[in-house]
Amino acid sequence: MVTAAGTPLRRARDGPHMSDPLIRRADDIAYEAVDAADGLEKGVLIGEESGGGNLAIRRFTLAPGGSVPKHTNDIEHEQYVLAGRYTVGIKGEEYEAEAGDSLHIPAGAVHWYRNDGDEPGSFLCAVPAGDDEIKLQE
């Protein structure tokens, strides 16, 4: 297809973020401790480095007694709790999150996590691809 001016019409799938299908196996995911937090590990399931498209999907585990300090991110987060129960603070409010719950954390919102339980907690976190700078709060 062409536009009225005769130039080729670009389809969304022809854009700069076109990607190929990708399947990553659980054994292929490396988990690393998150330095700014106590008892938190992160594995990038799909991301730019693995050939993902416009989104990154990460899996976090929060150990019993673990916590993540108050911080902000420049990008929004969508999360789905896989296992366990933990407390999350978002914009000054506290919420209990457990397996099956979903969370939306707006870009720039101060938030934190705490696992007071006896079981590890884990959640998926989807974010736009790219840099996800964490800014610790006092």
C-alpha atoms as a PDB file:
ATOM      1  CA  MET A   1       0.000   0.000   0.000  1.00  0.00           C
ATOM      2  CA  VAL A   2       1.053   3.562  -0.595  1.00  0.00           C
ATOM      3  CA  THR A   3      -0.093   6.914   0.743  1.00  0.00           C
ATOM      4  CA  ALA A   4      -1.687   9.605  -1.436  1.00  0.00           C
ATOM      5  CA  ALA A   5       1.800  11.055  -1.847  1.00  0.00           C
ATOM      6  CA  GLY A   6       3.022   7.742  -3.286  1.00  0.00           C
ATOM      7  CA  THR A   7       5.253   6.776  -0.353  1.00  0.00           C
ATOM      8  CA  PRO A   8       5.008   3.258   1.092  1.00  0.00           C
ATOM      9  CA  LEU A   9       2.591   2.945   4.001  1.00  0.00           C
ATOM     10  CA  ARG A  10       4.334   1.575   7.085  1.00  0.00           C
ATOM     11  CA  ARG A  11       2.494  -1.029   9.078  1.00  0.00           C
ATOM     12  CA  ALA A  12       2.988  -1.254  12.854  1.00  0.00           C
ATOM     13  CA  ARG A  13       4.678  -4.618  12.432  1.00  0.00           C
ATOM     14  CA  ASP A  14       7.198  -3.017  10.056  1.00  0.00           C
ATOM     15  CA  GLY A  15       8.275  -0.506  12.725  1.00  0.00           C
ATOM     16  CA  PRO A  16      11.639  -0.281  14.430  1.00  0.00           C
ATOM     17  CA  HIS A  17      10.553  -2.581  17.290  1.00  0.00           C
ATOM     18  CA  MET A  18       9.702  -5.569  15.123  1.00  0.00           C
ATOM     19  CA  SER A  19      10.779  -8.766  16.820  1.00  0.00           C
ATOM     20  CA  ASP A  20      10.852 -12.482  16.146  1.00  0.00           C
ATOM     21  CA  PRO A  21       8.921 -15.097  18.126  1.00  0.00           C
ATOM     22  CA  LEU A  22      10.777 -16.101  21.270  1.00  0.00           C
ATOM     23  CA  ILE A  23      10.465 -18.910  23.795  1.00  0.00           C
ATOM     24  CA  ARG A  24      12.761 -18.995  26.814  1.00  0.00           C
ATOM     25  CA  ARG A  25      12.885 -22.031  29.054  1.00  0.00           C
ATOM     26  CA  ALA A  26      12.903 -21.748  32.849  1.00  0.00           C
ATOM     27  CA  ASP A  27      16.407 -23.257  32.969  1.00  0.00           C
ATOM     28  CA  ASP A  28      17.673 -20.418  30.742  1.00  0.00           C
ATOM     29  CA  ILE A  29      16.793 -17.684  33.258  1.00  0.00           C
ATOM     30  CA  ALA A  30      19.549 -16.427  35.557  1.00  0.00           C
ATOM     31  CA  TYR A  31      18.480 -14.892  38.879  1.00  0.00           C
ATOM     32  CA  GLU A  32      20.539 -12.235  40.612  1.00  0.00           C
ATOM     33  CA  ALA A  33      20.264 -10.549  43.997  1.00  0.00           C
ATOM     34  CA  VAL A  34      19.016  -6.962  43.821  1.00  0.00           C
ATOM     35  CA  ASP A  35      21.652  -4.917  45.655  1.00  0.00           C
ATOM     36  CA  ALA A  36      19.300  -2.198  46.916  1.00  0.00           C
ATOM     37  CA  ALA A  37      16.968  -4.715  48.605  1.00  0.00           C
ATOM     38  CA  ASP A  38      17.159  -7.364  51.327  1.00  0.00           C
ATOM     39  CA  GLY A  39      16.135 -10.849  50.167  1.00  0.00           C
ATOM     40  CA  LEU A  40      15.035  -9.866  46.645  1.00  0.00           C
ATOM     41  CA  GLU A  41      16.143 -11.712  43.506  1.00  0.00           C
ATOM     42  CA  LYS A  42      15.326 -10.821  39.898  1.00  0.00           C
ATOM     43  CA  GLY A  43      15.286 -12.877  36.715  1.00  0.00           C
ATOM     44  CA  VAL A  44      14.564 -11.278  33.340  1.00  0.00           C
ATOM     45  CA  LEU A  45      12.253 -13.707  31.543  1.00  0.00           C
ATOM     46  CA  ILE A  46      11.905 -11.637  28.361  1.00  0.00           C
ATOM     47  CA  GLY A  47      13.815  -8.433  27.682  1.00  0.00           C
ATOM     48  CA  GLU A  48      15.797  -6.519  25.115  1.00  0.00           C
ATOM     49  CA  GLU A  49      18.899  -8.635  25.731  1.00  0.00           C
ATOM     50  CA  SER A  50      17.002 -11.837  24.937  1.00  0.00           C
ATOM     51  CA  GLY A  51      15.378 -10.473  21.783  1.00  0.00           C
ATOM     52  CA  GLY A  52      12.083  -9.338  23.300  1.00  0.00           C
ATOM     53  CA  GLY A  53       9.954  -6.599  21.807  1.00  0.00           C
ATOM     54  CA  ASN A  54       8.474  -3.504  23.437  1.00  0.00           C
ATOM     55  CA  LEU A  55       7.948  -5.030  26.894  1.00  0.00           C
ATOM     56  CA  ALA A  56      10.129  -6.757  29.450  1.00  0.00           C
ATOM     57  CA  ILE A  57       8.797  -9.441  31.790  1.00  0.00           C
ATOM     58  CA  ARG A  58      10.705 -10.048  34.988  1.00  0.00           C
ATOM     59  CA  ARG A  59      10.191 -12.494  37.856  1.00  0.00           C
ATOM     60  CA  PHE A  60      11.054 -11.415  41.382  1.00  0.00           C
ATOM     61  CA  THR A  61      11.268 -13.509  44.539  1.00  0.00           C
ATOM     62  CA  LEU A  62      11.092 -11.921  47.990  1.00  0.00           C
ATOM     63  CA  ALA A  63      12.412 -14.115  50.813  1.00  0.00           C
ATOM     64  CA  PRO A  64      10.626 -14.363  54.161  1.00  0.00           C
ATOM     65  CA  GLY A  65      11.689 -11.321  56.181  1.00  0.00           C
ATOM     66  CA  GLY A  66      12.900  -9.624  52.974  1.00  0.00           C
ATOM     67  CA  SER A  67      12.156  -6.034  52.067  1.00  0.00           C
ATOM     68  CA  VAL A  68      12.592  -3.523  49.293  1.00  0.00           C
ATOM     69  CA  PRO A  69      13.168   0.084  50.410  1.00  0.00           C
ATOM     70  CA  LYS A  70      11.083   3.061  49.290  1.00  0.00           C
ATOM     71  CA  HIS A  71      11.950   3.913  45.711  1.00  0.00           C
ATOM     72  CA  THR A  72      10.598   5.272  42.456  1.00  0.00           C
ATOM     73  CA  ASN A  73      10.956   4.230  38.817  1.00  0.00           C
ATOM     74  CA  ASP A  74      10.515   6.438  35.765  1.00  0.00           C
ATOM     75  CA  ILE A  75       8.296   3.791  34.156  1.00  0.00           C
ATOM     76  CA  GLU A  76       5.037   2.149  35.215  1.00  0.00           C
ATOM     77  CA  HIS A  77       4.910  -1.459  36.437  1.00  0.00           C
ATOM     78  CA  GLU A  78       2.208  -4.076  36.081  1.00  0.00           C
ATOM     79  CA  GLN A  79       2.633  -6.982  38.479  1.00  0.00           C
ATOM     80  CA  TYR A  80       1.006 -10.354  39.038  1.00  0.00           C
ATOM     81  CA  VAL A  81       1.601 -12.212  42.313  1.00  0.00           C
ATOM     82  CA  LEU A  82       2.532 -15.859  41.712  1.00  0.00           C
ATOM     83  CA  ALA A  83       3.078 -17.096  45.267  1.00  0.00           C
ATOM     84  CA  GLY A  84       3.164 -16.029  48.883  1.00  0.00           C
ATOM     85  CA  ARG A  85       1.864 -12.910  50.554  1.00  0.00           C
ATOM     86  CA  TYR A  86       3.542  -9.572  51.124  1.00  0.00           C
ATOM     87  CA  THR A  87       2.816  -5.962  51.977  1.00  0.00           C
ATOM     88  CA  VAL A  88       3.347  -3.304  49.344  1.00  0.00           C
ATOM     89  CA  GLY A  89       3.286   0.420  49.916  1.00  0.00           C
ATOM     90  CA  ILE A  90       2.244   2.628  46.996  1.00  0.00           C
ATOM     91  CA  LYS A  91       1.935   6.415  47.286  1.00  0.00           C
ATOM     92  CA  GLY A  92       1.699   6.274  51.081  1.00  0.00           C
ATOM     93  CA  GLU A  93      -0.974   3.529  51.230  1.00  0.00           C
ATOM     94  CA  GLU A  94      -0.304  -0.062  52.364  1.00  0.00           C
ATOM     95  CA  TYR A  95      -1.838  -3.071  50.609  1.00  0.00           C
ATOM     96  CA  GLU A  96      -1.690  -6.810  51.237  1.00  0.00           C
ATOM     97  CA  ALA A  97      -0.918  -8.743  48.051  1.00  0.00           C
ATOM     98  CA  GLU A  98      -1.157 -12.506  47.651  1.00  0.00           C
ATOM     99  CA  ALA A  99      -1.107 -15.124  44.914  1.00  0.00           C
ATOM    100  CA  GLY A 100      -3.546 -14.248  42.145  1.00  0.00           C
ATOM    101  CA  ASP A 101      -3.547 -10.481  42.825  1.00  0.00           C
ATOM    102  CA  SER A 102      -2.530  -7.901  40.227  1.00  0.00           C
ATOM    103  CA  LEU A 103      -0.975  -4.491  40.880  1.00  0.00           C
ATOM    104  CA  HIS A 104      -0.435  -1.322  38.871  1.00  0.00           C
ATOM    105  CA  ILE A 105       2.337   0.969  40.074  1.00  0.00           C
ATOM    106  CA  PRO A 106       2.286   4.311  38.247  1.00  0.00           C
ATOM    107  CA  ALA A 107       5.491   5.825  36.912  1.00  0.00           C
ATOM    108  CA  GLY A 108       7.141   7.995  39.547  1.00  0.00           C
ATOM    109  CA  ALA A 109       5.084   6.575  42.456  1.00  0.00           C
ATOM    110  CA  VAL A 110       7.005   5.956  45.676  1.00  0.00           C
ATOM    111  CA  HIS A 111       6.610   2.257  46.517  1.00  0.00           C
ATOM    112  CA  TRP A 112       8.172  -0.491  48.652  1.00  0.00           C
ATOM    113  CA  TYR A 113       7.688  -4.174  49.566  1.00  0.00           C
ATOM    114  CA  ARG A 114       7.943  -6.270  52.741  1.00  0.00           C
ATOM    115  CA  ASN A 115       7.498 -10.015  53.285  1.00  0.00           C
ATOM    116  CA  ASP A 116       6.532 -10.612  56.936  1.00  0.00           C
ATOM    117  CA  GLY A 117       5.435 -14.194  56.233  1.00  0.00           C
ATOM    118  CA  ASP A 118       7.163 -17.555  56.526  1.00  0.00           C
ATOM    119  CA  GLU A 119       6.938 -18.343  52.796  1.00  0.00           C
ATOM    120  CA  PRO A 120       8.808 -16.752  49.891  1.00  0.00           C
ATOM    121  CA  GLY A 121       6.758 -14.441  47.724  1.00  0.00           C
ATOM    122  CA  SER A 122       7.138 -14.200  43.967  1.00  0.00           C
ATOM    123  CA  PHE A 123       5.641 -11.981  41.305  1.00  0.00           C
ATOM    124  CA  LEU A 124       5.867 -11.191  37.622  1.00  0.00           C
ATOM    125  CA  CYS A 125       6.530  -7.603  36.640  1.00  0.00           C
ATOM    126  CA  ALA A 126       5.903  -6.249  33.131  1.00  0.00           C
ATOM    127  CA  VAL A 127       7.513  -2.956  32.155  1.00  0.00           C
ATOM    128  CA  PRO A 128       8.267  -1.091  28.931  1.00  0.00           C
ATOM    129  CA  ALA A 129      11.569  -2.263  27.448  1.00  0.00           C
ATOM    130  CA  GLY A 130      14.573  -0.103  28.153  1.00  0.00           C
ATOM    131  CA  ASP A 131      16.224   1.407  31.182  1.00  0.00           C
ATOM    132  CA  ASP A 132      14.394   1.004  34.491  1.00  0.00           C
ATOM    133  CA  GLU A 133      16.370   3.302  36.771  1.00  0.00           C
ATOM    134  CA  ILE A 134      15.554   2.884  40.463  1.00  0.00           C
ATOM    135  CA  LYS A 135      15.754   6.008  42.627  1.00  0.00           C
ATOM    136  CA  LEU A 136      15.942   5.221  46.343  1.00  0.00           C
ATOM    137  CA  GLN A 137      13.957   7.510  48.651  1.00  0.00           C
ATOM    138  CA  GLU A 138      14.886   8.614  52.153  1.00  0.00           C
END
